[in-house]
Every structure is written in structure tokens, then in C-alpha cells.
Short mmCIF file of C-alpha atoms in Angstrom, two decimals:
data_model
loop_
_atom_site.label_atom_id
_atom_site.label_comp_id
_atom_site.label_asym_id
_atom_site.label_seq_id
_atom_site.Cartn_x
_atom_site.Cartn_y
_atom_site.Cartn_z
CA MET K 214 147.72 59.58 61.24
CA ASN K 215 143.92 60.02 61.17
CA ALA K 216 141.91 63.17 60.57
CA ALA K 217 141.51 64.02 64.25
CA ALA K 218 145.23 63.62 64.91
CA GLY K 219 146.06 65.71 61.85
CA LEU K 220 143.79 68.54 62.97
CA LEU K 221 145.20 68.47 66.49
CA LEU K 222 148.75 68.50 65.15
CA TYR K 223 147.93 71.49 62.95
CA ALA K 224 146.41 73.36 65.92
CA VAL K 225 149.48 72.72 68.08
CA VAL K 226 151.88 73.86 65.34
CA VAL K 227 149.99 77.12 64.81
CA LEU K 228 149.71 77.73 68.56
CA VAL K 229 153.47 77.33 68.96
CA ALA K 230 154.87 78.88 65.77
CA GLY K 231 152.05 81.18 64.68
CA PRO K 232 152.46 84.16 67.06
CA ALA K 233 156.14 84.80 66.26
CA LEU K 234 155.54 84.56 62.51
CA LEU K 235 152.46 86.80 62.55
CA LEU K 236 154.08 89.38 64.81
CA GLN K 237 157.01 89.62 62.42
CA LEU K 238 154.78 89.95 59.35
CA THR K 239 152.50 92.58 60.91
CA ALA K 240 155.05 94.63 62.87
CA ASN K 241 155.39 97.41 60.30
CA GLY K 242 151.66 98.11 59.97
CA VAL K 243 151.66 97.56 56.21
CA ALA K 244 148.30 96.37 54.86
CA PRO K 245 146.47 96.31 58.21
CA ARG K 246 143.38 94.67 56.74
CA LEU K 247 145.42 91.78 55.36
CA ALA K 248 147.28 91.56 58.67
CA ILE K 249 144.01 91.33 60.60
CA THR K 250 142.80 88.66 58.18
CA ALA K 251 145.93 86.59 58.79
CA TRP K 252 145.59 86.85 62.59
CA LEU K 253 141.88 86.05 62.58
CA THR K 254 142.41 83.15 60.19
CA ALA K 255 145.03 81.66 62.50
CA ILE K 256 142.82 82.04 65.58
CA ALA K 257 139.70 80.71 63.87
CA SER K 258 141.52 77.77 62.28
CA VAL K 259 143.01 76.68 65.62
CA LEU K 260 139.66 76.84 67.39
CA GLY K 261 137.92 75.18 64.46
CA SER K 262 140.52 72.42 64.16
CA PHE K 263 140.35 71.56 67.84
CA THR K 264 136.54 71.55 67.77
CA ALA K 265 136.46 69.43 64.61
CA ALA K 266 138.98 66.94 66.01
CA VAL K 267 136.94 66.42 69.17
CA CYS K 268 133.73 66.05 67.16
CA VAL K 269 135.34 63.56 64.78
CA MET K 270 136.55 61.38 67.65
CA ILE K 271 133.21 61.41 69.42
CA VAL K 272 131.08 60.86 66.31
CA GLU K 273 133.25 58.05 64.98
CA ALA K 274 133.42 56.32 68.35
CA ALA K 275 129.67 56.64 68.89
CA GLY K 276 128.82 55.55 65.35
CA HIS K 277 130.66 52.24 65.74
CA TRP K 278 130.08 51.77 69.44
CA GLY K 279 128.41 48.36 69.08
CA ARG K 280 130.25 47.22 65.95
CA PRO K 281 133.99 47.44 66.57
CA ASP K 282 134.75 44.83 63.89
CA GLU K 283 133.69 47.30 61.19
CA LEU K 284 136.56 49.58 62.12
CA LEU K 285 139.31 47.29 60.83
CA THR K 286 140.25 49.88 58.25
CA SER K 287 139.38 52.93 60.32
CA CYS K 288 141.88 55.25 61.90
CA LEU K 289 139.75 55.32 65.04
CA GLU K 290 139.70 51.55 65.44
CA ARG K 291 142.07 51.58 68.39
CA LEU K 292 140.23 54.40 70.14
CA THR K 293 136.88 52.69 69.77
CA ALA K 294 138.29 49.36 70.89
CA ILE K 295 139.76 50.98 73.99
CA LEU K 296 136.50 52.74 74.77
CA LEU K 297 134.71 49.39 74.48
CA GLY K 298 137.09 47.88 76.99
CA HIS K 299 138.96 45.61 74.58
CA GLY K 300 142.27 46.93 75.80
CA GLY K 301 141.47 46.59 79.46
CA GLN K 302 139.72 48.68 82.07
CA ILE K 303 142.58 51.12 82.70
CA PRO K 304 143.03 52.20 79.04
CA GLN K 305 139.26 52.39 78.71
CA ALA K 306 138.97 54.64 81.74
CA ILE K 307 141.86 56.89 80.67
CA THR K 308 140.52 57.32 77.13
CA SER K 309 136.97 57.92 78.30
CA VAL K 310 138.16 60.61 80.71
CA ALA K 311 140.28 62.22 77.96
CA VAL K 312 137.37 62.40 75.51
CA ALA K 313 135.01 63.71 78.21
CA ALA K 314 137.58 66.29 79.32
CA ALA K 315 138.09 67.53 75.76
CA LEU K 316 134.36 67.92 75.26
CA GLY K 317 133.99 69.58 78.66
CA ILE K 318 136.77 72.06 77.93
CA LEU K 319 135.11 72.94 74.63
CA VAL K 320 131.73 73.56 76.27
CA TRP K 321 133.29 75.43 79.23
CA THR K 322 135.27 77.72 76.93
CA SER K 323 132.24 78.45 74.76
CA VAL K 324 130.08 79.30 77.76
CA ARG K 325 132.73 81.58 79.29
CA ILE K 326 133.26 83.41 76.01
CA ALA K 327 129.51 83.93 75.64
CA ARG K 328 129.21 85.26 79.20
CA SER K 329 132.21 87.54 78.76
CA LEU K 330 130.77 88.98 75.56
CA LEU K 331 127.42 89.59 77.21
CA ARG K 332 129.07 91.41 80.13
CA ALA K 333 131.16 93.51 77.72
CA ARG K 334 128.06 94.38 75.71
CA ASP K 335 126.17 95.39 78.85
CA ARG K 336 129.06 97.64 79.97
CA THR K 337 129.39 99.39 76.63
CA PHE K 338 125.65 99.83 76.19
CA ALA K 339 125.40 101.23 79.72
CA HIS K 340 128.28 103.63 79.04
CA ALA K 341 126.68 104.81 75.80
CA GLU K 342 123.46 105.49 77.67
CA ALA K 343 125.28 107.22 80.52
CA VAL K 344 127.19 109.65 78.30
CA ARG K 345 123.94 110.64 76.64
CA LEU K 346 122.51 111.50 80.05
CA VAL K 347 125.46 113.67 81.10
CA GLY K 348 126.41 115.03 77.69
CA ARG K 349 124.81 116.93 74.83
CA SER K 350 123.75 114.84 71.88
CA THR K 351 124.32 116.35 68.44
CA THR K 352 123.91 114.96 64.96
CA ASP K 353 125.28 111.60 63.78
CA ASN K 354 125.40 110.03 67.28
CA ILE K 355 128.00 112.52 68.54
CA VAL K 356 127.85 113.30 72.27
CA VAL K 357 129.74 116.25 73.77
CA VAL K 358 130.75 115.92 77.43
CA ASP K 359 131.86 118.92 79.51
CA THR K 360 135.32 118.17 80.92
CA LYS K 361 138.81 119.65 80.87
CA GLU K 362 140.36 116.37 79.68
CA ALA K 363 140.79 116.10 75.93
CA ALA K 364 139.41 112.75 74.81
CA ALA K 365 137.59 111.28 71.84
CA TYR K 366 136.34 107.70 71.63
CA CYS K 367 133.44 105.58 70.46
CA VAL K 368 131.32 103.01 72.27
CA ALA K 369 128.92 100.46 70.89
CA GLY K 370 125.30 100.81 71.87
CA ARG K 371 121.77 101.13 70.59
CA PRO K 372 122.48 103.53 69.08
CA PRO K 373 126.29 103.75 69.37
CA ALA K 374 127.98 106.97 70.42
CA ILE K 375 131.03 108.99 69.46
CA VAL K 376 132.07 110.83 72.61
CA ILE K 377 134.14 114.01 72.50
CA THR K 378 134.89 116.42 75.30
CA THR K 379 134.68 120.18 75.29
CA ALA K 380 138.46 120.25 75.71
CA VAL K 381 138.74 118.54 72.32
CA LEU K 382 136.52 121.18 70.73
CA THR K 383 138.81 123.84 72.14
CA ALA K 384 142.10 122.13 71.24
CA LEU K 385 141.33 121.01 67.68
CA ASP K 386 140.56 123.09 64.65
CA SER K 387 137.69 122.15 62.34
CA ARG K 388 139.83 120.02 59.99
CA GLN K 389 141.49 118.12 62.83
CA LEU K 390 138.15 117.53 64.52
CA ALA K 391 136.65 116.22 61.28
CA ALA K 392 139.57 113.80 60.89
CA VAL K 393 139.25 112.50 64.46
CA LEU K 394 135.49 112.04 64.05
CA ALA K 395 136.06 110.18 60.78
CA HIS K 396 138.47 107.88 62.61
CA GLU K 397 135.87 107.08 65.26
CA ARG K 398 133.11 106.64 62.71
CA ALA K 399 135.28 104.12 60.86
CA HIS K 400 135.38 102.09 64.07
CA LEU K 401 131.61 102.10 64.33
CA ASP K 402 131.07 101.31 60.65
CA GLY K 403 133.50 98.40 60.85
CA ARG K 404 132.01 97.13 64.13
CA HIS K 405 135.53 97.08 65.54
CA ALA K 406 134.33 97.20 69.15
CA TYR K 407 132.72 93.77 68.79
CA ILE K 408 135.88 92.29 67.30
CA VAL K 409 138.02 93.70 70.11
CA ALA K 410 135.59 92.51 72.79
CA SER K 411 135.56 88.98 71.36
CA LEU K 412 139.34 88.77 71.16
CA ARG K 413 139.86 90.18 74.65
CA SER K 414 137.36 87.69 76.05
CA LEU K 415 139.17 84.84 74.35
CA ALA K 416 142.55 86.08 75.62
CA THR K 417 141.19 86.34 79.17
CA ILE K 418 139.82 82.81 79.10
CA LEU K 419 142.92 81.29 77.44
CA PRO K 420 145.74 83.49 78.77
CA TYR K 421 148.50 80.89 78.40
CA PHE K 422 148.44 80.90 74.60
CA ALA K 423 150.28 83.75 72.90
CA LEU K 424 148.22 83.33 69.74
CA PHE K 425 145.19 84.68 71.62
CA THR K 426 146.85 87.21 73.94
CA GLU K 427 149.26 88.66 71.37
CA GLY K 428 146.59 88.39 68.71
CA ALA K 429 144.12 90.45 70.73
CA ALA K 430 146.67 93.21 71.36
CA ARG K 431 147.98 93.26 67.81
CA ILE K 432 144.58 93.20 66.11
CA THR K 433 143.41 96.06 68.33
CA ALA K 434 146.34 98.16 67.14
CA LEU K 435 145.75 97.13 63.52
CA LEU K 436 142.10 98.16 63.77
CA GLU K 437 143.28 101.60 64.86
CA MET K 438 145.46 101.71 61.74
CA CYS K 439 142.49 100.73 59.58
CA ALA K 440 140.49 103.60 61.06
CA ASP K 441 143.49 105.89 60.53
CA ASP K 442 143.55 104.96 56.85
CA VAL K 443 139.87 105.77 56.41
CA ALA K 444 140.25 109.17 58.09
CA ALA K 445 143.53 109.95 56.28
CA ARG K 446 141.99 109.28 52.87
CA ARG K 447 139.24 111.79 53.61
CA HIS K 448 141.15 114.50 55.47
CA GLY K 449 144.85 113.90 54.89
CA ARG K 450 147.52 112.17 56.94
CA ARG K 451 149.04 115.26 58.50
CA THR K 452 145.67 116.62 59.56
CA LEU K 453 144.79 113.35 61.27
CA LEU K 454 148.21 113.02 62.88
CA SER K 455 148.13 116.53 64.33
CA GLY K 456 144.69 115.85 65.75
CA LEU K 457 145.73 112.54 67.31
CA LEU K 458 148.77 114.06 68.98
CA VAL K 459 146.61 116.64 70.73
CA LEU K 460 144.37 114.05 72.35
CA SER K 461 145.08 112.56 75.74
CA ARG K 462 144.99 108.92 76.78
CA ALA K 463 141.95 109.40 78.99
CA HIS K 464 139.29 106.96 77.82
CA PRO K 465 137.29 104.02 79.21
CA SER K 466 139.00 100.61 78.96
CA HIS K 467 136.10 99.15 76.99
CA ALA K 468 136.07 101.98 74.43
CA LEU K 469 138.13 102.59 71.31
CA GLY K 470 139.97 105.88 71.77
CA ALA K 471 141.47 107.73 68.85
CA ALA K 472 144.76 108.37 70.67
CA SER K 473 144.85 105.48 73.11
CA ILE K 474 146.63 102.61 71.36
CA ALA K 475 150.04 102.39 69.65
CA VAL K 476 150.16 106.15 69.09
CA LEU K 477 153.89 106.31 68.30
CA THR K 478 153.71 103.41 65.85
CA ARG K 479 150.70 104.92 64.14
CA ALA K 480 152.34 108.34 64.02
CA GLN K 481 155.41 106.83 62.36
CA ARG K 482 153.17 104.99 59.92
CA LEU K 483 151.26 108.16 59.01
CA THR K 484 154.48 110.04 58.31
CA ASP K 485 156.06 107.25 56.23
CA ASP K 486 155.44 106.93 52.53
CA HIS K 487 154.49 103.30 51.97
CA ASP K 488 155.54 102.68 48.39
CA ALA K 489 153.42 99.91 46.85
CA LEU K 490 156.40 98.19 45.22
CA ARG K 491 158.42 98.23 48.42
CA CYS K 492 155.50 96.79 50.38
CA LEU K 493 154.75 94.08 47.81
CA PRO K 494 156.73 91.35 49.66
CA THR K 495 154.69 92.00 52.81
CA TYR K 496 151.44 91.83 50.85
CA LEU K 497 152.44 88.53 49.29
CA ALA K 498 153.62 87.09 52.60
CA LEU K 499 150.35 87.99 54.33
CA VAL K 500 148.20 86.58 51.53
CA THR K 501 150.26 83.40 51.40
CA THR K 502 150.07 82.97 55.17
CA ALA K 503 146.30 83.47 55.27
CA CYS K 504 145.80 81.02 52.41
CA ALA K 505 148.05 78.41 54.02
CA LEU K 506 146.27 78.75 57.36
CA THR K 507 142.96 78.18 55.59
CA ALA K 508 144.11 75.38 53.29
CA ALA K 509 145.94 73.22 55.84
CA PRO K 510 142.98 72.13 58.01
CA LEU K 511 140.68 71.96 54.98
CA SER K 512 143.15 69.63 53.26
CA VAL K 513 143.07 67.28 56.23
CA GLY K 514 139.29 67.12 56.03
CA VAL K 515 139.26 66.61 52.25
CA LEU K 516 141.84 63.83 52.41
CA ALA K 517 139.97 62.16 55.24
CA CYS K 518 136.67 62.27 53.33
CA ALA K 519 138.38 60.87 50.24
CA GLY K 520 139.89 58.02 52.25
CA MET K 521 143.41 59.11 51.33
CA LEU K 522 144.63 59.94 54.81
CA PRO K 523 146.80 57.06 56.00
CA CYS K 524 146.68 55.62 59.50
CA ALA K 525 149.69 55.20 61.65
CA ALA K 526 151.04 51.71 61.75
#
């Protein structure tokens, strides 16, 4: 099995088995940062492995295009020979189409992701500008909008904005309001909106793979938990929880609302006492998974460079 085949096999295995494993490990909301790292590592390693495999096949084939005899010990000898027509016109045509299709899919996916991200950025920037026109800007990029619906959310922009409604100011006391604002500011400081936009774009473009669709949904919820942790450390869990429960679900789809995602799960998490010793197995499992997801494709590349990766007979 050559390097390209090994990378493709790894990508397929993670695509098939990864979502179920990661969902199980991250279901309880323990260590949300580690959980996000594991999800992002899986997604990045699959995309990177597929890209690397295609590049390896194309570069190797092109590098020996006129000298097929030099590939006697190469794992890509058969592929190059077929591309050169040594196996007949039909295998040559099939292989050429396969390589071209793989490269085309890679370029098409990259272009669509880039366009989707640009559209998402334009929408959020336009929304941030719009709320400043209709609302009252205060300190620290906070914009107050007059409405009877209680909502608090943040949107990326230049500058970004934390939007709260007058209903929120009426419904929350000063401590609850401070906790909710700290939650939203944690989103902005962590640039969570850009992470969510990237993952949602990827899930839209590749909707048939659970690793991307489930990953986008799960990471979005985990980012809310990360923001909860920041706010809870500063203002207390109960204060944050009481503030979140007051807020409605009214918020734009491209914004990160304080009480818009996985509210019940987050409420349960804020009321539970996560003992460090009891959560240790989850920590270890997440670290081990992230390390394995990183090491597996790198090992294929190292073995290939060292000439230790055997070819199939």
C-alpha cells in the first residue's frame, strides 16, 4: 500500500467511524475546548489527507511521466504505466478521468467554501452595520435595540457588535446582564463566529458526510459551552444560568445567541459539579483521540519519505 492509498484509507476510516466516536466522547460537555480540538483535528486531517493523497498521485505521475522504467520500485509504478497507456487505452482513460475528477473536486470544493465564507462575512458585516443604524451604541461595542423581544447575541464586523434589546435590560438584573455580556464577549474574543461560519459552509457543501454536518452542529454547541465557562468564572454559574433562561430564542441565524443553542444541555452542565477526578477518563480519551488523529496521517507521510511503506503485491 503506497502513501496515497494509506492517506485515502485513513480518510475513509475517519469519515465512517469518526462521527459516532466523537459524538460519544463529547456528549456530556466535559472539557469543551478539548472536545472542539478533537473534532477540528478529525475534520482537518480528513481534508488534509485527501488533498495530500491527490497531490502525491499527481506529482509522482508527472515527475516520472517520460521515464516509467525508473518506477520499478515505486508504489505509483502501475498508475504511471496506466497513464502512459502501457495497460491499454481503456485503463489509461479511466485512470486519467479519475485523477482529473479528484483534482476537480478538490478545486470545486475549495472555491465553494471560499465563496460561502465571503457571503457569510458580508451578511454578518451588513447586520453589524444595520444594528448600529437602528440601535444605540454604547461602550465596548454594545448596541441596544428597542424591541419587546428579549434577545442578546453577537455578530462579527468591523468593528463587531454585541446586540441586546431593551427587553433584556428590563428582564435582567445587573449581575445577570454582566454575565450574559461576558458570554457574548467570549465569543468575540475567541472569534467563534468565523469558526462556525467555516464549519457550516463545509457542511453545506458536503452534506452527505456526518463528520462535517454533525461536527458543525456539535462544535457550535461546544463553543457556547466555552463561552459559558468564561462567563461563569467571572460571574458565577447560577447568575449566568438565570440570565440565559430569561432570554428568548429570537436571534439572526448567522449570529451567536446566548440562549439559542443547546440551552437545556448547557443548563444541566452549569448545574452539575464536574469533579476533576470523575472527568479524568474523558480528558484522557479526548487527548488520546486528538493525538491519534494527528499521528496517523503524519506516520504515513514519514514512512513514505523513509521508504519504509511497502507496496501491495
